[in-house]
Amino acid sequence: DCGAVLNTSVSLGSGVIAGVVSAIISHPADTLLSKVNKAGAGGDGSIPERMMNITKETGIVKLCTQGLGARCVMIGTLTALQFGIFDTVMRSLGAEKFHFHAPQ
C-alpha cells in the first residue's frame, strides 16, 4: 500500500501522460477540422477536396506541429486534474479502484 500523497502523485502523473499522448494523436485532425470550418478555407468543392487543399497549402509538418505545445499543456493539465479528482473522490468514499487478490 502506498500513501495518499504517492497515490495522488501517480494519478496526476498518469493524467499528464494520458493527456499529452491524446493531444498529440488528435491534434492534426482537430487542426484540420478548425481550418475546414473557416469560411472559404480550402476553396470550393466537397469536404474531402477542401481538406486535401488545406493540407497541401499548410503542409503536413505544420499541420501536425502548429500549436501542439499549448495543446499539450492544456490537455495534459486538464486530464491530470480529472485523474486527481477521481483518485481523491474514490479515496474519500473508501472505494477501491482495483480488486486484485494475492495468489494463494
PDB file of N, CA and C in Angstrom:
ATOM      1  N   ASP A   1       0.833  -1.194   0.000  1.00  0.00           N
ATOM      2  CA  ASP A   1       0.000   0.000   0.000  1.00  0.00           C
ATOM      3  C   ASP A   1       0.870   1.247   0.000  1.00  0.00           C
ATOM      4  N   CYS A   2       0.471   2.211  -0.781  1.00  0.00           N
ATOM      5  CA  CYS A   2       1.170   3.490  -0.859  1.00  0.00           C
ATOM      6  C   CYS A   2       0.370   4.537  -0.104  1.00  0.00           C
ATOM      7  N   GLY A   3       1.037   5.614   0.269  1.00  0.00           N
ATOM      8  CA  GLY A   3       0.356   6.702   0.956  1.00  0.00           C
ATOM      9  C   GLY A   3      -0.504   7.507   0.012  1.00  0.00           C
ATOM     10  N   ALA A   4      -1.300   8.392   0.601  1.00  0.00           N
ATOM     11  CA  ALA A   4      -2.221   9.215  -0.188  1.00  0.00           C
ATOM     12  C   ALA A   4      -1.467  10.153  -1.123  1.00  0.00           C
ATOM     13  N   VAL A   5      -0.343  10.698  -0.651  1.00  0.00           N
ATOM     14  CA  VAL A   5       0.421  11.632  -1.475  1.00  0.00           C
ATOM     15  C   VAL A   5       0.990  10.908  -2.695  1.00  0.00           C
ATOM     16  N   LEU A   6       1.539   9.713  -2.487  1.00  0.00           N
ATOM     17  CA  LEU A   6       2.102   8.957  -3.607  1.00  0.00           C
ATOM     18  C   LEU A   6       1.008   8.547  -4.593  1.00  0.00           C
ATOM     19  N   ASN A   7      -0.131   8.106  -4.082  1.00  0.00           N
ATOM     20  CA  ASN A   7      -1.239   7.727  -4.964  1.00  0.00           C
ATOM     21  C   ASN A   7      -1.723   8.915  -5.797  1.00  0.00           C
ATOM     22  N   THR A   8      -1.843  10.071  -5.166  1.00  0.00           N
ATOM     23  CA  THR A   8      -2.273  11.265  -5.892  1.00  0.00           C
ATOM     24  C   THR A   8      -1.223  11.674  -6.915  1.00  0.00           C
ATOM     25  N   SER A   9       0.045  11.577  -6.538  1.00  0.00           N
ATOM     26  CA  SER A   9       1.124  11.911  -7.474  1.00  0.00           C
ATOM     27  C   SER A   9       1.112  10.993  -8.689  1.00  0.00           C
ATOM     28  N   VAL A  10       0.893   9.718  -8.461  1.00  0.00           N
ATOM     29  CA  VAL A  10       0.828   8.767  -9.567  1.00  0.00           C
ATOM     30  C   VAL A  10      -0.383   9.075 -10.450  1.00  0.00           C
ATOM     31  N   SER A  11      -1.505   9.411  -9.854  1.00  0.00           N
ATOM     32  CA  SER A  11      -2.698   9.769 -10.628  1.00  0.00           C
ATOM     33  C   SER A  11      -2.453  11.017 -11.471  1.00  0.00           C
ATOM     34  N   LEU A  12      -1.842  12.034 -10.863  1.00  0.00           N
ATOM     35  CA  LEU A  12      -1.566  13.266 -11.607  1.00  0.00           C
ATOM     36  C   LEU A  12      -0.567  13.016 -12.729  1.00  0.00           C
ATOM     37  N   GLY A  13       0.480  12.253 -12.444  1.00  0.00           N
ATOM     38  CA  GLY A  13       1.468  11.933 -13.481  1.00  0.00           C
ATOM     39  C   GLY A  13       0.861  11.131 -14.615  1.00  0.00           C
ATOM     40  N   SER A  14       0.019  10.183 -14.269  1.00  0.00           N
ATOM     41  CA  SER A  14      -0.660   9.381 -15.294  1.00  0.00           C
ATOM     42  C   SER A  14      -1.583  10.244 -16.134  1.00  0.00           C
ATOM     43  N   GLY A  15      -2.241  11.192 -15.491  1.00  0.00           N
ATOM     44  CA  GLY A  15      -3.123  12.103 -16.218  1.00  0.00           C
ATOM     45  C   GLY A  15      -2.364  12.974 -17.196  1.00  0.00           C
ATOM     46  N   VAL A  16      -1.195  13.447 -16.781  1.00  0.00           N
ATOM     47  CA  VAL A  16      -0.376  14.265 -17.684  1.00  0.00           C
ATOM     48  C   VAL A  16       0.037  13.449 -18.897  1.00  0.00           C
ATOM     49  N   ILE A  17       0.522  12.239 -18.656  1.00  0.00           N
ATOM     50  CA  ILE A  17       0.955  11.372 -19.766  1.00  0.00           C
ATOM     51  C   ILE A  17      -0.205  11.070 -20.702  1.00  0.00           C
ATOM     52  N   ALA A  18      -1.350  10.693 -20.135  1.00  0.00           N
ATOM     53  CA  ALA A  18      -2.519  10.377 -20.959  1.00  0.00           C
ATOM     54  C   ALA A  18      -2.981  11.596 -21.758  1.00  0.00           C
ATOM     55  N   GLY A  19      -2.969  12.758 -21.126  1.00  0.00           N
ATOM     56  CA  GLY A  19      -3.410  13.970 -21.802  1.00  0.00           C
ATOM     57  C   GLY A  19      -2.485  14.378 -22.935  1.00  0.00           C
ATOM     58  N   VAL A  20      -1.183  14.308 -22.700  1.00  0.00           N
ATOM     59  CA  VAL A  20      -0.220  14.687 -23.735  1.00  0.00           C
ATOM     60  C   VAL A  20      -0.293  13.727 -24.917  1.00  0.00           C
ATOM     61  N   VAL A  21      -0.386  12.430 -24.630  1.00  0.00           N
ATOM     62  CA  VAL A  21      -0.473  11.449 -25.720  1.00  0.00           C
ATOM     63  C   VAL A  21      -1.744  11.664 -26.538  1.00  0.00           C
ATOM     64  N   SER A  22      -2.859  11.879 -25.870  1.00  0.00           N
ATOM     65  CA  SER A  22      -4.110  12.086 -26.616  1.00  0.00           C
ATOM     66  C   SER A  22      -4.073  13.402 -27.400  1.00  0.00           C
ATOM     67  N   ALA A  23      -3.424  14.415 -26.855  1.00  0.00           N
ATOM     68  CA  ALA A  23      -3.301  15.686 -27.577  1.00  0.00           C
ATOM     69  C   ALA A  23      -2.470  15.511 -28.842  1.00  0.00           C
ATOM     70  N   ILE A  24      -1.374  14.785 -28.734  1.00  0.00           N
ATOM     71  CA  ILE A  24      -0.511  14.558 -29.896  1.00  0.00           C
ATOM     72  C   ILE A  24      -1.248  13.768 -30.977  1.00  0.00           C
ATOM     73  N   ILE A  25      -2.000  12.767 -30.560  1.00  0.00           N
ATOM     74  CA  ILE A  25      -2.701  11.916 -31.524  1.00  0.00           C
ATOM     75  C   ILE A  25      -3.828  12.680 -32.228  1.00  0.00           C
ATOM     76  N   SER A  26      -4.580  13.479 -31.480  1.00  0.00           N
ATOM     77  CA  SER A  26      -5.762  14.123 -32.063  1.00  0.00           C
ATOM     78  C   SER A  26      -5.476  15.488 -32.687  1.00  0.00           C
ATOM     79  N   HIS A  27      -4.310  16.051 -32.453  1.00  0.00           N
ATOM     80  CA  HIS A  27      -4.013  17.414 -32.894  1.00  0.00           C
ATOM     81  C   HIS A  27      -4.151  17.636 -34.404  1.00  0.00           C
ATOM     82  N   PRO A  28      -3.560  16.797 -35.265  1.00  0.00           N
ATOM     83  CA  PRO A  28      -3.683  17.058 -36.708  1.00  0.00           C
ATOM     84  C   PRO A  28      -5.139  17.098 -37.181  1.00  0.00           C
ATOM     85  N   ALA A  29      -5.939  16.165 -36.721  1.00  0.00           N
ATOM     86  CA  ALA A  29      -7.344  16.129 -37.152  1.00  0.00           C
ATOM     87  C   ALA A  29      -8.107  17.339 -36.632  1.00  0.00           C
ATOM     88  N   ASP A  30      -7.872  17.731 -35.392  1.00  0.00           N
ATOM     89  CA  ASP A  30      -8.566  18.901 -34.838  1.00  0.00           C
ATOM     90  C   ASP A  30      -8.149  20.187 -35.540  1.00  0.00           C
ATOM     91  N   THR A  31      -6.863  20.305 -35.871  1.00  0.00           N
ATOM     92  CA  THR A  31      -6.383  21.488 -36.585  1.00  0.00           C
ATOM     93  C   THR A  31      -7.025  21.568 -37.966  1.00  0.00           C
ATOM     94  N   LEU A  32      -7.068  20.445 -38.653  1.00  0.00           N
ATOM     95  CA  LEU A  32      -7.679  20.406 -39.981  1.00  0.00           C
ATOM     96  C   LEU A  32      -9.166  20.734 -39.901  1.00  0.00           C
ATOM     97  N   LEU A  33      -9.850  20.215 -38.914  1.00  0.00           N
ATOM     98  CA  LEU A  33     -11.277  20.496 -38.741  1.00  0.00           C
ATOM     99  C   LEU A  33     -11.515  21.980 -38.488  1.00  0.00           C
ATOM    100  N   SER A  34     -10.663  22.584 -37.661  1.00  0.00           N
ATOM    101  CA  SER A  34     -10.797  24.024 -37.402  1.00  0.00           C
ATOM    102  C   SER A  34     -10.614  24.836 -38.673  1.00  0.00           C
ATOM    103  N   LYS A  35      -9.652  24.442 -39.500  1.00  0.00           N
ATOM    104  CA  LYS A  35      -9.395  25.169 -40.737  1.00  0.00           C
ATOM    105  C   LYS A  35     -10.520  24.966 -41.747  1.00  0.00           C
ATOM    106  N   VAL A  36     -11.089  23.771 -41.823  1.00  0.00           N
ATOM    107  CA  VAL A  36     -12.177  23.478 -42.763  1.00  0.00           C
ATOM    108  C   VAL A  36     -13.411  24.300 -42.409  1.00  0.00           C
ATOM    109  N   ASN A  37     -13.647  24.520 -41.133  1.00  0.00           N
ATOM    110  CA  ASN A  37     -14.847  25.241 -40.697  1.00  0.00           C
ATOM    111  C   ASN A  37     -14.778  26.745 -40.935  1.00  0.00           C
ATOM    112  N   LYS A  38     -13.602  27.257 -41.275  1.00  0.00           N
ATOM    113  CA  LYS A  38     -13.499  28.678 -41.595  1.00  0.00           C
ATOM    114  C   LYS A  38     -14.057  28.919 -42.993  1.00  0.00           C
ATOM    115  N   ALA A  39     -14.809  29.996 -43.148  1.00  0.00           N
ATOM    116  CA  ALA A  39     -15.449  30.302 -44.428  1.00  0.00           C
ATOM    117  C   ALA A  39     -14.399  30.488 -45.526  1.00  0.00           C
ATOM    118  N   GLY A  40     -14.581  29.776 -46.629  1.00  0.00           N
ATOM    119  CA  GLY A  40     -13.711  29.907 -47.787  1.00  0.00           C
ATOM    120  C   GLY A  40     -12.413  29.128 -47.726  1.00  0.00           C
ATOM    121  N   ALA A  41     -12.129  28.485 -46.616  1.00  0.00           N
ATOM    122  CA  ALA A  41     -10.871  27.742 -46.489  1.00  0.00           C
ATOM    123  C   ALA A  41     -10.883  26.514 -47.388  1.00  0.00           C
ATOM    124  N   GLY A  42      -9.838  26.321 -48.136  1.00  0.00           N
ATOM    125  CA  GLY A  42      -9.707  25.153 -48.999  1.00  0.00           C
ATOM    126  C   GLY A  42     -10.414  25.278 -50.325  1.00  0.00           C
ATOM    127  N   GLY A  43     -10.969  26.442 -50.614  1.00  0.00           N
ATOM    128  CA  GLY A  43     -11.649  26.642 -51.887  1.00  0.00           C
ATOM    129  C   GLY A  43     -13.035  26.031 -51.921  1.00  0.00           C
ATOM    130  N   ASP A  44     -13.507  25.790 -53.135  1.00  0.00           N
ATOM    131  CA  ASP A  44     -14.825  25.193 -53.328  1.00  0.00           C
ATOM    132  C   ASP A  44     -14.677  23.692 -53.490  1.00  0.00           C
ATOM    133  N   GLY A  45     -15.770  22.989 -53.348  1.00  0.00           N
ATOM    134  CA  GLY A  45     -15.769  21.552 -53.550  1.00  0.00           C
ATOM    135  C   GLY A  45     -16.269  20.822 -52.320  1.00  0.00           C
ATOM    136  N   SER A  46     -16.142  19.527 -52.375  1.00  0.00           N
ATOM    137  CA  SER A  46     -16.603  18.700 -51.264  1.00  0.00           C
ATOM    138  C   SER A  46     -15.652  18.859 -50.078  1.00  0.00           C
ATOM    139  N   ILE A  47     -16.082  18.373 -48.946  1.00  0.00           N
ATOM    140  CA  ILE A  47     -15.261  18.463 -47.730  1.00  0.00           C
ATOM    141  C   ILE A  47     -13.926  17.735 -47.918  1.00  0.00           C
ATOM    142  N   PRO A  48     -13.911  16.500 -48.449  1.00  0.00           N
ATOM    143  CA  PRO A  48     -12.603  15.850 -48.654  1.00  0.00           C
ATOM    144  C   PRO A  48     -11.674  16.638 -49.581  1.00  0.00           C
ATOM    145  N   GLU A  49     -12.229  17.245 -50.633  1.00  0.00           N
ATOM    146  CA  GLU A  49     -11.405  18.057 -51.534  1.00  0.00           C
ATOM    147  C   GLU A  49     -10.834  19.274 -50.805  1.00  0.00           C
ATOM    148  N   ARG A  50     -11.676  19.921 -50.008  1.00  0.00           N
ATOM    149  CA  ARG A  50     -11.220  21.073 -49.238  1.00  0.00           C
ATOM    150  C   ARG A  50     -10.159  20.674 -48.215  1.00  0.00           C
ATOM    151  N   MET A  51     -10.345  19.522 -47.587  1.00  0.00           N
ATOM    152  CA  MET A  51      -9.356  19.039 -46.621  1.00  0.00           C
ATOM    153  C   MET A  51      -8.012  18.779 -47.297  1.00  0.00           C
ATOM    154  N   MET A  52      -8.039  18.195 -48.474  1.00  0.00           N
ATOM    155  CA  MET A  52      -6.796  17.952 -49.213  1.00  0.00           C
ATOM    156  C   MET A  52      -6.132  19.266 -49.599  1.00  0.00           C
ATOM    157  N   ASN A  53      -6.923  20.241 -50.042  1.00  0.00           N
ATOM    158  CA  ASN A  53      -6.373  21.546 -50.405  1.00  0.00           C
ATOM    159  C   ASN A  53      -5.717  22.226 -49.205  1.00  0.00           C
ATOM    160  N   ILE A  54      -6.386  22.190 -48.070  1.00  0.00           N
ATOM    161  CA  ILE A  54      -5.840  22.806 -46.862  1.00  0.00           C
ATOM    162  C   ILE A  54      -4.555  22.101 -46.437  1.00  0.00           C
ATOM    163  N   THR A  55      -4.541  20.774 -46.525  1.00  0.00           N
ATOM    164  CA  THR A  55      -3.343  20.011 -46.162  1.00  0.00           C
ATOM    165  C   THR A  55      -2.184  20.364 -47.077  1.00  0.00           C
ATOM    166  N   LYS A  56      -2.450  20.497 -48.373  1.00  0.00           N
ATOM    167  CA  LYS A  56      -1.393  20.877 -49.323  1.00  0.00           C
ATOM    168  C   LYS A  56      -0.901  22.297 -49.058  1.00  0.00           C
ATOM    169  N   GLU A  57      -1.824  23.219 -48.774  1.00  0.00           N
ATOM    170  CA  GLU A  57      -1.452  24.613 -48.518  1.00  0.00           C
ATOM    171  C   GLU A  57      -0.651  24.757 -47.220  1.00  0.00           C
ATOM    172  N   THR A  58      -1.099  24.071 -46.179  1.00  0.00           N
ATOM    173  CA  THR A  58      -0.483  24.207 -44.863  1.00  0.00           C
ATOM    174  C   THR A  58       0.784  23.377 -44.742  1.00  0.00           C
ATOM    175  N   GLY A  59       0.749  22.177 -45.286  1.00  0.00           N
ATOM    176  CA  GLY A  59       1.871  21.251 -45.147  1.00  0.00           C
ATOM    177  C   GLY A  59       1.629  20.308 -43.978  1.00  0.00           C
ATOM    178  N   ILE A  60       2.060  19.065 -44.143  1.00  0.00           N
ATOM    179  CA  ILE A  60       1.818  18.031 -43.131  1.00  0.00           C
ATOM    180  C   ILE A  60       2.509  18.385 -41.810  1.00  0.00           C
ATOM    181  N   VAL A  61       3.775  18.792 -41.884  1.00  0.00           N
ATOM    182  CA  VAL A  61       4.532  19.067 -40.657  1.00  0.00           C
ATOM    183  C   VAL A  61       3.902  20.219 -39.880  1.00  0.00           C
ATOM    184  N   LYS A  62       3.554  21.284 -40.558  1.00  0.00           N
ATOM    185  CA  LYS A  62       2.944  22.436 -39.886  1.00  0.00           C
ATOM    186  C   LYS A  62       1.567  22.078 -39.337  1.00  0.00           C
ATOM    187  N   LEU A  63       0.834  21.261 -40.074  1.00  0.00           N
ATOM    188  CA  LEU A  63      -0.486  20.824 -39.624  1.00  0.00           C
ATOM    189  C   LEU A  63      -0.374  20.027 -38.320  1.00  0.00           C
ATOM    190  N   CYS A  64       0.701  19.237 -38.210  1.00  0.00           N
ATOM    191  CA  CYS A  64       0.887  18.378 -37.034  1.00  0.00           C
ATOM    192  C   CYS A  64       1.542  19.096 -35.861  1.00  0.00           C
ATOM    193  N   THR A  65       2.243  20.194 -36.099  1.00  0.00           N
ATOM    194  CA  THR A  65       3.023  20.808 -35.016  1.00  0.00           C
ATOM    195  C   THR A  65       2.557  22.198 -34.605  1.00  0.00           C
ATOM    196  N   GLN A  66       1.862  22.910 -35.461  1.00  0.00           N
ATOM    197  CA  GLN A  66       1.454  24.281 -35.141  1.00  0.00           C
ATOM    198  C   GLN A  66       0.469  24.276 -33.967  1.00  0.00           C
ATOM    199  N   GLY A  67       0.863  24.883 -32.861  1.00  0.00           N
ATOM    200  CA  GLY A  67       0.005  24.952 -31.684  1.00  0.00           C
ATOM    201  C   GLY A  67       0.017  23.716 -30.812  1.00  0.00           C
ATOM    202  N   LEU A  68       0.892  22.765 -31.110  1.00  0.00           N
ATOM    203  CA  LEU A  68       0.905  21.499 -30.364  1.00  0.00           C
ATOM    204  C   LEU A  68       1.361  21.691 -28.918  1.00  0.00           C
ATOM    205  N   GLY A  69       2.335  22.553 -28.687  1.00  0.00           N
ATOM    206  CA  GLY A  69       2.833  22.759 -27.326  1.00  0.00           C
ATOM    207  C   GLY A  69       1.752  23.258 -26.385  1.00  0.00           C
ATOM    208  N   ALA A  70       1.048  24.286 -26.819  1.00  0.00           N
ATOM    209  CA  ALA A  70      -0.036  24.843 -25.998  1.00  0.00           C
ATOM    210  C   ALA A  70      -1.134  23.816 -25.769  1.00  0.00           C
ATOM    211  N   ARG A  71      -1.420  23.039 -26.796  1.00  0.00           N
ATOM    212  CA  ARG A  71      -2.453  21.999 -26.675  1.00  0.00           C
ATOM    213  C   ARG A  71      -2.040  20.927 -25.672  1.00  0.00           C
ATOM    214  N   CYS A  72      -0.760  20.537 -25.710  1.00  0.00           N
ATOM    215  CA  CYS A  72      -0.267  19.525 -24.761  1.00  0.00           C
ATOM    216  C   CYS A  72      -0.361  20.027 -23.331  1.00  0.00           C
ATOM    217  N   VAL A  73      -0.003  21.297 -23.119  1.00  0.00           N
ATOM    218  CA  VAL A  73      -0.097  21.865 -21.769  1.00  0.00           C
ATOM    219  C   VAL A  73      -1.552  21.893 -21.314  1.00  0.00           C
ATOM    220  N   MET A  74      -2.450  22.350 -22.181  1.00  0.00           N
ATOM    221  CA  MET A  74      -3.852  22.460 -21.810  1.00  0.00           C
ATOM    222  C   MET A  74      -4.474  21.088 -21.522  1.00  0.00           C
ATOM    223  N   ILE A  75      -4.356  20.165 -22.467  1.00  0.00           N
ATOM    224  CA  ILE A  75      -4.997  18.862 -22.314  1.00  0.00           C
ATOM    225  C   ILE A  75      -4.317  18.040 -21.225  1.00  0.00           C
ATOM    226  N   GLY A  76      -2.979  18.139 -21.125  1.00  0.00           N
ATOM    227  CA  GLY A  76      -2.258  17.417 -20.076  1.00  0.00           C
ATOM    228  C   GLY A  76      -2.690  17.869 -18.694  1.00  0.00           C
ATOM    229  N   THR A  77      -2.839  19.178 -18.516  1.00  0.00           N
ATOM    230  CA  THR A  77      -3.265  19.718 -17.225  1.00  0.00           C
ATOM    231  C   THR A  77      -4.696  19.311 -16.895  1.00  0.00           C
ATOM    232  N   LEU A  78      -5.592  19.449 -17.865  1.00  0.00           N
ATOM    233  CA  LEU A  78      -6.996  19.091 -17.615  1.00  0.00           C
ATOM    234  C   LEU A  78      -7.153  17.608 -17.284  1.00  0.00           C
ATOM    235  N   THR A  79      -6.459  16.756 -18.020  1.00  0.00           N
ATOM    236  CA  THR A  79      -6.568  15.322 -17.779  1.00  0.00           C
ATOM    237  C   THR A  79      -5.961  14.959 -16.432  1.00  0.00           C
ATOM    238  N   ALA A  80      -4.834  15.583 -16.073  1.00  0.00           N
ATOM    239  CA  ALA A  80      -4.226  15.333 -14.767  1.00  0.00           C
ATOM    240  C   ALA A  80      -5.183  15.727 -13.643  1.00  0.00           C
ATOM    241  N   LEU A  81      -5.838  16.867 -13.795  1.00  0.00           N
ATOM    242  CA  LEU A  81      -6.806  17.287 -12.780  1.00  0.00           C
ATOM    243  C   LEU A  81      -7.973  16.308 -12.672  1.00  0.00           C
ATOM    244  N   GLN A  82      -8.451  15.815 -13.804  1.00  0.00           N
ATOM    245  CA  GLN A  82      -9.538  14.835 -13.773  1.00  0.00           C
ATOM    246  C   GLN A  82      -9.105  13.559 -13.062  1.00  0.00           C
ATOM    247  N   PHE A  83      -7.894  13.084 -13.370  1.00  0.00           N
ATOM    248  CA  PHE A  83      -7.385  11.884 -12.709  1.00  0.00           C
ATOM    249  C   PHE A  83      -7.219  12.131 -11.208  1.00  0.00           C
ATOM    250  N   GLY A  84      -6.696  13.303 -10.844  1.00  0.00           N
ATOM    251  CA  GLY A  84      -6.505  13.628  -9.433  1.00  0.00           C
ATOM    252  C   GLY A  84      -7.815  13.721  -8.680  1.00  0.00           C
ATOM    253  N   ILE A  85      -8.800  14.363  -9.279  1.00  0.00           N
ATOM    254  CA  ILE A  85     -10.125  14.467  -8.648  1.00  0.00           C
ATOM    255  C   ILE A  85     -10.736  13.091  -8.469  1.00  0.00           C
ATOM    256  N   PHE A  86     -10.651  12.261  -9.500  1.00  0.00           N
ATOM    257  CA  PHE A  86     -11.197  10.900  -9.414  1.00  0.00           C
ATOM    258  C   PHE A  86     -10.536  10.139  -8.270  1.00  0.00           C
ATOM    259  N   ASP A  87      -9.211  10.198  -8.199  1.00  0.00           N
ATOM    260  CA  ASP A  87      -8.481   9.475  -7.157  1.00  0.00           C
ATOM    261  C   ASP A  87      -8.859   9.984  -5.768  1.00  0.00           C
ATOM    262  N   THR A  88      -8.981  11.295  -5.621  1.00  0.00           N
ATOM    263  CA  THR A  88      -9.334  11.882  -4.324  1.00  0.00           C
ATOM    264  C   THR A  88     -10.744  11.498  -3.902  1.00  0.00           C
ATOM    265  N   VAL A  89     -11.685  11.558  -4.827  1.00  0.00           N
ATOM    266  CA  VAL A  89     -13.078  11.194  -4.518  1.00  0.00           C
ATOM    267  C   VAL A  89     -13.175   9.710  -4.167  1.00  0.00           C
ATOM    268  N   MET A  90     -12.495   8.873  -4.938  1.00  0.00           N
ATOM    269  CA  MET A  90     -12.527   7.429  -4.648  1.00  0.00           C
ATOM    270  C   MET A  90     -11.969   7.150  -3.247  1.00  0.00           C
ATOM    271  N   ARG A  91     -10.860   7.789  -2.912  1.00  0.00           N
ATOM    272  CA  ARG A  91     -10.246   7.582  -1.605  1.00  0.00           C
ATOM    273  C   ARG A  91     -11.139   8.114  -0.489  1.00  0.00           C
ATOM    274  N   SER A  92     -11.764   9.275  -0.690  1.00  0.00           N
ATOM    275  CA  SER A  92     -12.616   9.842   0.355  1.00  0.00           C
ATOM    276  C   SER A  92     -13.889   9.025   0.568  1.00  0.00           C
ATOM    277  N   LEU A  93     -14.340   8.333  -0.467  1.00  0.00           N
ATOM    278  CA  LEU A  93     -15.519   7.472  -0.335  1.00  0.00           C
ATOM    279  C   LEU A  93     -15.166   6.083   0.176  1.00  0.00           C
ATOM    280  N   GLY A  94     -13.883   5.799   0.244  1.00  0.00           N
ATOM    281  CA  GLY A  94     -13.444   4.491   0.720  1.00  0.00           C
ATOM    282  C   GLY A  94     -13.543   3.406  -0.335  1.00  0.00           C
ATOM    283  N   ALA A  95     -13.736   3.785  -1.572  1.00  0.00           N
ATOM    284  CA  ALA A  95     -13.843   2.810  -2.659  1.00  0.00           C
ATOM    285  C   ALA A  95     -12.452   2.435  -3.152  1.00  0.00           C
ATOM    286  N   GLU A  96     -12.318   1.215  -3.605  1.00  0.00           N
ATOM    287  CA  GLU A  96     -11.048   0.760  -4.150  1.00  0.00           C
ATOM    288  C   GLU A  96     -11.156   0.687  -5.663  1.00  0.00           C
ATOM    289  N   LYS A  97     -10.086   1.100  -6.335  1.00  0.00           N
ATOM    290  CA  LYS A  97     -10.085   1.054  -7.797  1.00  0.00           C
ATOM    291  C   LYS A  97      -9.804  -0.349  -8.298  1.00  0.00           C
ATOM    292  N   PHE A  98      -8.986  -1.084  -7.568  1.00  0.00           N
ATOM    293  CA  PHE A  98      -8.579  -2.405  -8.033  1.00  0.00           C
ATOM    294  C   PHE A  98      -8.960  -3.437  -6.980  1.00  0.00           C
ATOM    295  N   HIS A  99      -9.418  -4.560  -7.438  1.00  0.00           N
ATOM    296  CA  HIS A  99      -9.858  -5.598  -6.524  1.00  0.00           C
ATOM    297  C   HIS A  99      -9.074  -6.886  -6.776  1.00  0.00           C
ATOM    298  N   PHE A 100      -7.764  -6.741  -6.825  1.00  0.00           N
ATOM    299  CA  PHE A 100      -6.921  -7.903  -7.039  1.00  0.00           C
ATOM    300  C   PHE A 100      -6.640  -8.581  -5.714  1.00  0.00           C
ATOM    301  N   HIS A 101      -6.536  -9.889  -5.762  1.00  0.00           N
ATOM    302  CA  HIS A 101      -6.213 -10.653  -4.556  1.00  0.00           C
ATOM    303  C   HIS A 101      -4.881 -11.340  -4.773  1.00  0.00           C
ATOM    304  N   ALA A 102      -4.103 -11.401  -3.724  1.00  0.00           N
ATOM    305  CA  ALA A 102      -2.811 -12.085  -3.802  1.00  0.00           C
ATOM    306  C   ALA A 102      -3.049 -13.574  -4.023  1.00  0.00           C
ATOM    307  N   PRO A 103      -2.269 -14.184  -4.932  1.00  0.00           N
ATOM    308  CA  PRO A 103      -2.452 -15.624  -5.154  1.00  0.00           C
ATOM    309  C   PRO A 103      -2.084 -16.415  -3.913  1.00  0.00           C
ATOM    310  N   GLN A 104      -2.757 -17.521  -3.726  1.00  0.00           N
ATOM    311  CA  GLN A 104      -2.537 -18.343  -2.525  1.00  0.00           C
ATOM    312  C   GLN A 104      -1.728 -19.558  -2.851  1.00  0.00           C
TER     313      GLN A 104
END
